[in-house]
Coordinates of C-alpha atoms and ligand atoms in Angstrom, one line a residue:
X26 CA 5.6 12.2 -13.6
X27 CA 4.4 9.9 -15.3
X28 CA 3.7 12.4 -18.0
X29 CA 6.4 10.7 -19.0
X30 CA 8.6 13.0 -20.5
X31 CA 7.3 11.9 -23.5
X32 CA 4.3 10.2 -25.3
X33 CA 5.4 7.0 -27.0
X34 CA 3.2 5.7 -24.1
X35 CA 1.4 8.9 -24.0
X36 CA 3.2 11.0 -21.4
X37 CA 5.9 12.5 -20.0
X38 CA 8.1 11.7 -16.7
X39 CA 7.1 14.5 -14.3
X40 CA 9.6 15.5 -11.8
X41 CA 8.6 13.8 -8.9
X42 CA 9.5 14.5 -5.0
X43 CA 12.8 13.0 -5.5
X44 CA 13.7 15.5 -8.2
X45 CA 12.1 19.1 -7.2
X46 CA 10.7 20.6 -4.0
X47 CA 6.8 19.5 -4.9
X48 CA 5.0 16.8 -2.9
X49 CA 3.8 14.0 -4.7
X50 CA 0.9 13.0 -6.1
X51 CA -2.6 14.8 -6.3
X52 CA -3.9 11.5 -6.8
X53 CA -2.5 9.7 -4.0
X54 CA -3.5 12.9 -1.5
X55 CA -7.1 12.5 -3.0
X56 CA -7.3 8.6 -2.4
X57 CA -4.9 8.2 0.6
X58 CA -2.6 6.2 -1.6
X59 CA 0.7 7.1 -3.5
X60 CA 1.3 6.3 -6.9
X61 CA 5.1 5.6 -5.7
X62 CA 6.4 5.7 -2.1
X63 CA 8.8 8.4 -2.5
X64 CA 10.1 7.2 -5.8
X65 CA 11.3 9.5 -8.8
X66 CA 8.1 8.1 -10.5
X67 CA 5.8 9.7 -7.9
X68 CA 3.6 11.5 -10.6
X69 CA 1.6 14.8 -8.9
X70 CA -1.6 14.7 -10.9
X71 CA -2.9 17.8 -10.0
X72 CA 0.3 19.7 -10.7
X73 CA 0.1 18.7 -13.8
X74 CA -3.0 20.1 -15.0
X75 CA -2.2 23.0 -17.4
X76 CA 0.5 20.7 -19.0
X77 CA -2.2 18.0 -19.5
X78 CA -4.5 20.6 -20.8
X79 CA -2.0 22.5 -22.7
X80 CA -1.0 18.9 -24.5
X81 CA -4.7 17.7 -24.9
X82 CA -5.7 20.6 -26.7
X83 CA -2.4 21.0 -29.0
X84 CA -3.5 17.2 -30.0
X85 CA -6.9 18.1 -30.6
X86 CA -6.6 17.5 -34.1
X87 CA -5.3 13.6 -33.5
X88 CA -8.3 13.1 -30.8
X89 CA -10.9 14.6 -33.3
X90 CA -10.1 12.3 -36.0
X91 CA -10.0 9.4 -33.6
X92 CA -12.9 9.9 -32.4
X93 CA -14.7 10.5 -35.6
X94 CA -13.0 6.9 -36.2
X95 CA -14.9 5.6 -33.4
X96 CA -18.1 7.1 -34.0
X97 CA -18.1 4.8 -37.7
X98 CA -18.0 1.8 -35.0
X99 CA -20.2 3.2 -32.2
X100 CA -23.3 4.9 -33.3
X101 CA -25.5 6.8 -30.7
X102 CA -24.0 5.5 -27.6
X103 CA -26.1 6.6 -24.6
X104 CA -23.5 6.8 -22.0
X105 CA -19.5 7.1 -22.5
X106 CA -17.3 6.8 -20.0
X107 CA -14.0 8.4 -20.1
X108 CA -11.5 6.7 -17.5
X109 CA -8.5 8.6 -16.2
X110 CA -9.8 11.7 -17.6
X111 CA -7.6 14.1 -16.2
X112 CA -8.9 17.9 -17.1
X113 CA -11.4 16.7 -19.6
X114 CA -10.1 18.2 -22.8
X115 CA -10.9 14.7 -24.5
X116 CA -14.1 14.1 -22.6
X117 CA -15.2 17.5 -23.4
X118 CA -14.7 16.5 -27.2
X119 CA -16.7 13.2 -26.8
X120 CA -19.4 15.4 -25.7
X121 CA -19.3 17.7 -28.6
X122 CA -18.8 14.9 -31.4
X123 CA -21.5 12.5 -29.4
X124 CA -24.3 15.1 -29.3
X125 CA -27.0 12.6 -28.3
X126 CA -24.7 10.9 -25.2
X127 CA -24.0 11.4 -21.9
X128 CA -20.3 11.3 -20.6
X129 CA -18.9 10.4 -17.4
X130 CA -15.3 11.6 -16.6
X131 CA -14.0 9.3 -14.2
X132 CA -10.2 10.0 -12.3
X133 CA -8.7 9.7 -8.9
X134 CA -7.7 13.2 -9.0
X135 CA -10.8 15.7 -7.7
X136 CA -9.1 18.8 -8.9
X137 CA -8.6 17.7 -12.5
X138 CA -12.0 16.7 -12.4
X139 CA -12.9 20.1 -11.1
X140 CA -11.4 21.7 -13.9
X141 CA -13.4 19.3 -16.6
X142 CA -16.7 19.9 -14.7
X143 CA -15.8 24.1 -15.4
X144 CA -14.6 23.1 -19.0
X145 CA -17.8 21.2 -19.6
X146 CA -20.0 23.7 -17.9
X147 CA -17.9 26.6 -20.2
X148 CA -18.4 24.8 -23.3
X149 CA -22.4 24.2 -22.8
X150 CA -22.1 20.4 -22.3
X151 CA -22.8 20.7 -18.6
X152 CA -26.2 19.1 -18.9
X153 CA -25.0 16.1 -20.3
X154 CA -21.7 15.6 -18.3
X155 CA -21.0 13.8 -14.9
X156 CA -17.7 13.4 -12.7
X157 CA -17.0 10.4 -10.9
X158 CA -13.8 10.5 -8.4
X159 CA -12.1 7.6 -7.2
X160 CA -9.6 5.0 -6.9
X161 CA -9.2 2.9 -10.7
X162 CA -10.5 0.2 -11.3
X163 CA -12.6 0.1 -8.5
X164 CA -15.0 3.3 -8.9
X165 CA -15.9 2.1 -11.9
X166 CA -18.4 -0.2 -9.7
X167 CA -20.1 3.1 -8.6
X168 CA -21.2 4.2 -12.6
X169 CA -25.0 4.2 -12.2
X170 CA -25.7 2.3 -15.7
X171 CA -23.4 0.4 -17.8
X172 CA -21.3 2.2 -20.8
X173 CA -21.9 2.0 -24.4
X174 CA -18.4 3.2 -24.9
X175 CA -15.4 3.1 -22.5
X176 CA -12.5 5.3 -23.3
X177 CA -9.4 5.4 -21.3
X178 CA -6.6 7.7 -23.2
X179 CA -3.1 7.0 -21.7
X180 CA -4.6 6.3 -18.4
X181 CA -4.6 2.3 -18.2
X182 CA -0.7 2.1 -18.0
X183 CA -1.1 4.5 -14.6
X184 CA -2.7 1.2 -12.9
X185 CA -0.6 -1.5 -11.9
X186 CA -2.6 -4.6 -12.7
X187 CA -3.4 -3.9 -16.5
X188 CA -5.4 -7.1 -17.3
X189 CA -7.5 -7.1 -14.0
X190 CA -8.2 -3.3 -15.0
X191 CA -9.2 -4.1 -18.6
X192 CA -11.5 -7.0 -17.1
X193 CA -12.9 -4.1 -15.0
X194 CA -13.8 -1.9 -17.7
X195 CA -15.3 -4.8 -19.9
X196 CA -17.4 -5.6 -16.9
X197 CA -18.9 -2.3 -16.8
X198 CA -19.8 -2.0 -20.6
X199 CA -23.5 -2.8 -21.5
X200 CA -23.7 -6.0 -24.0
X201 CA -22.4 -4.7 -27.4
X202 CA -20.6 -1.7 -26.0
X203 CA -17.1 -0.9 -27.2
X204 CA -14.0 -0.2 -25.0
X205 CA -11.6 1.9 -26.6
X206 CA -7.8 2.3 -25.0
X207 CA -5.2 4.8 -26.3
X208 CA -2.0 3.0 -25.6
X209 CA 1.3 2.9 -27.4
X210 CA 2.4 4.5 -30.6
X211 CA 5.6 6.4 -31.2
X212 CA 7.6 8.7 -29.2
X213 CA 7.3 12.6 -30.3
X214 CA 9.8 14.5 -32.0
X215 CA 10.4 18.3 -32.1
X216 CA 13.7 19.0 -33.2
X217 CA 15.8 18.2 -36.3
X218 CA 18.1 15.0 -35.6
X219 CA 21.2 17.5 -36.2
X220 CA 20.7 20.7 -34.4
X221 CA 23.4 22.4 -35.6
X222 CA 25.3 22.2 -32.2
X223 CA 25.8 19.6 -29.7
X224 CA 25.6 15.7 -30.5
X225 CA 23.0 14.7 -33.0
X226 CA 20.5 12.5 -32.0
X227 CA 19.6 14.0 -28.4
X228 CA 15.9 13.2 -28.6
X229 CA 16.8 9.8 -29.5
X230 CA 18.9 9.4 -26.2
X231 CA 16.0 11.0 -24.2
X232 CA 13.9 7.9 -25.4
X233 CA 15.8 5.8 -23.8
X234 CA 16.1 7.3 -20.4
X235 CA 12.5 7.6 -20.6
X236 CA 11.7 4.2 -21.2
X237 CA 13.7 3.3 -18.3
X238 CA 12.0 5.7 -16.2
X239 CA 8.8 4.4 -17.7
X240 CA 9.7 1.1 -16.3
X241 CA 10.5 2.3 -12.9
X242 CA 7.1 4.0 -13.0
X243 CA 5.4 0.7 -13.8
X244 CA 7.4 -1.4 -11.2
X245 CA 6.7 1.1 -8.6
X246 CA 2.8 1.5 -9.0
X247 CA 0.7 -0.3 -6.1
X248 CA 0.1 -3.9 -7.1
X249 CA 2.2 -4.0 -9.8
X250 CA 2.2 -6.6 -12.3
X251 CA 4.8 -7.4 -15.3
X252 CA 2.6 -7.9 -18.4
X253 CA 3.2 -8.1 -22.1
X254 CA 1.9 -5.2 -24.0
X255 CA -0.4 -7.5 -26.4
X256 CA -3.4 -5.1 -26.1
X257 CA -5.3 -7.4 -28.5
X258 CA -4.3 -10.1 -26.8
X259 CA -5.5 -8.8 -23.7
X260 CA -8.7 -7.1 -24.8
X261 CA -9.6 -10.8 -25.9
X262 CA -8.9 -12.3 -22.6
X263 CA -10.9 -9.8 -20.9
X264 CA -13.9 -11.2 -23.0
X265 CA -14.3 -8.8 -25.7
X266 CA -13.9 -9.6 -29.5
X267 CA -13.5 -7.8 -33.1
X268 CA -10.4 -6.0 -31.9
X269 CA -9.5 -3.5 -34.0
X270 CA -6.0 -1.1 -33.7
X271 CA -5.5 2.0 -35.2
X272 CA -2.7 4.7 -35.2
X273 CA -3.6 8.4 -35.0
X274 CA -1.0 11.1 -36.0
X275 CA -0.1 14.9 -35.3
X276 CA 1.7 16.6 -37.8
X277 CA 2.3 20.1 -36.6
X278 CA 5.0 21.0 -39.1
X279 CA 7.4 23.5 -38.9
X280 CA 7.5 26.9 -38.6
X281 CA 5.9 26.2 -35.3
X282 CA 2.8 28.2 -33.7
X283 CA 3.5 29.9 -29.9
X284 CA 1.4 27.7 -28.7
X285 CA 3.3 24.5 -30.0
X286 CA 6.3 25.8 -29.2
X287 CA 5.2 26.5 -25.4
X288 CA 4.1 22.9 -25.4
X289 CA 7.9 22.1 -26.9
X290 CA 9.3 24.1 -24.1
X291 CA 7.1 22.8 -21.6
X292 CA 8.1 19.2 -22.3
X293 CA 11.9 19.5 -22.7
X294 CA 11.9 21.7 -19.8
X295 CA 10.5 18.6 -17.8
X296 CA 12.8 16.3 -19.3
X297 CA 15.6 18.6 -17.9
X298 CA 14.4 18.5 -14.5
X299 CA 13.8 14.5 -14.4
X300 CA 17.1 13.6 -16.4
X301 CA 19.1 16.6 -15.7
X302 CA 21.4 14.8 -13.4
X303 CA 21.7 11.7 -15.9
X304 CA 22.5 13.1 -18.9
X305 CA 25.8 13.7 -19.6
X306 CA 27.2 17.4 -19.5
X307 CA 26.8 18.1 -23.3
X308 CA 23.4 17.0 -23.8
X309 CA 22.5 18.8 -20.4
X310 CA 24.1 22.1 -21.8
X311 CA 22.4 21.4 -25.3
X312 CA 19.1 21.5 -23.6
X313 CA 19.8 24.5 -21.5
X314 CA 20.6 26.5 -24.4
X315 CA 17.4 25.0 -26.5
X316 CA 15.5 26.3 -23.6
X317 CA 17.0 29.8 -23.3
X318 CA 14.3 32.3 -24.6
X319 CA 17.1 34.8 -25.4
X320 CA 19.1 32.3 -27.5
X321 CA 18.4 32.3 -31.1
X322 CA 19.1 28.6 -31.7
X323 CA 16.6 27.9 -28.6
X324 CA 13.2 26.5 -29.3
X325 CA 11.3 29.8 -28.4
X326 CA 13.1 31.6 -31.7
X327 CA 14.8 28.7 -33.9
X328 CA 12.7 28.3 -37.2
X329 CA 12.9 24.6 -37.4
X330 CA 11.0 22.8 -34.3
X331 CA 7.6 20.9 -35.2
X332 CA 5.7 18.7 -33.0
X333 CA 5.1 15.0 -35.0
X334 CA 3.6 12.3 -32.7
X335 CA 1.5 9.5 -33.5
X336 CA -0.9 7.4 -30.7
X337 CA -2.5 3.9 -31.2
X338 CA -5.9 3.5 -30.6
X339 CA -7.1 -0.2 -29.5
X340 CA -10.9 -1.0 -29.9
X341 CA -12.6 -4.3 -28.9
X342 CA -16.8 -5.1 -28.4
X343 CA -18.5 -6.8 -25.4
X344 CA -20.6 -9.8 -27.1
X345 CA -24.3 -9.8 -26.5
X346 CA -25.5 -12.8 -25.0
Ligands
LIG420 C1 -1.8 10.5 -18.5 S1 -3.1 11.3 -17.5 C2 -4.0 11.1 -19.1 C3 -5.0 12.3 -19.0 C4 -6.3 12.2 -20.0 N1 -6.9 10.8 -20.4 C5 -5.4 12.9 -21.3 O1 -5.5 11.7 -22.2 O2 -5.2 13.8 -21.5 C6 -3.7 9.8 -16.6 C7 -4.6 10.0 -15.7 O3 -5.3 8.8 -14.8 C8 -5.3 9.4 -13.7 N2 -4.9 8.3 -13.0 C9 -3.7 7.6 -12.8 N3 -3.7 6.6 -11.9 C10 -5.0 6.5 -11.2 C11 -5.7 5.4 -10.3 N4 -5.1 4.7 -10.0 N5 -6.8 6.0 -10.2 C12 -7.6 7.1 -10.6 N6 -6.9 7.9 -11.9 C13 -5.6 7.6 -11.7 C14 -4.6 10.7 -13.4 O4 -5.1 11.3 -12.5 C15 -4.3 11.4 -14.5 O5 -5.5 12.1 -14.7

């Protein structure tokens, strides 16, 4: 998927149609456009729902810090728009932390938005929560009001023309409104460099494969435009000012909780699915051992697994004319 295997970009690759029996992209099915066209970078967003949810739930301490930092920059927003919200874990955190705001979750995948809706209702935010389904960035024209805070968490890099998308995001901001994008950071780490078996440095080798996958994913997007990832420069080019950047850490040290272990196992299993054929026999065997629930050296049982990740948020403000 684009959920990319990992998350220096925030996601992990998902096995596309070329890799697994699953069909592509819920997103394409919903809107008659596919992420790719039978490429190994196709993403089935609806199929990703449980993983996206588990990931955002595990990363909640990071999001809480990021949102409270945003809260110091954006006082009492009336409307917050979460662009590419997925299943709405973060959109619901916005509703919780900004308790006076309405939140609109926007996404191309109707099944993911349905999960967001159910989550908002379950958490008691339903009366301040809306969803809007459609292709980004064009669907933003359907918003009833300009946004005081527009958040795009790990979604911008799934759009072919990121410069045009940022301009469209800026267009939908109220004067004085803030655009916040979460892009970049560091690849996550789950394992010691030397596992006690296999060749040290497995995760660094997986990073290289994921970077190559990410480049293919971007190139396969409809309307793909190559762009230097100078986020501050791109925000400025969209007419925004006062760019600020900050990174947030998720540090879940060993011994990992059951929830963290499940996330680690799911992430490595996706990597095994997507890159199993590309990895050398030695690394593939190591991954198989790590994923074997019966193996004391596997991630389900070993004492030294952890989650260490960093995500970067870039903010900028629309000038009041
Ligand atoms: C990596 S997920 C991020 C989800 C959520 N923001 C999070 O951080 O957990 C990217 C989201 O963008 C949505 N998306 C990707 N491309 C899209 C497009 N062209 N139009 C609308 N939504 C899109 C996907 O459906 C998915 O929910």
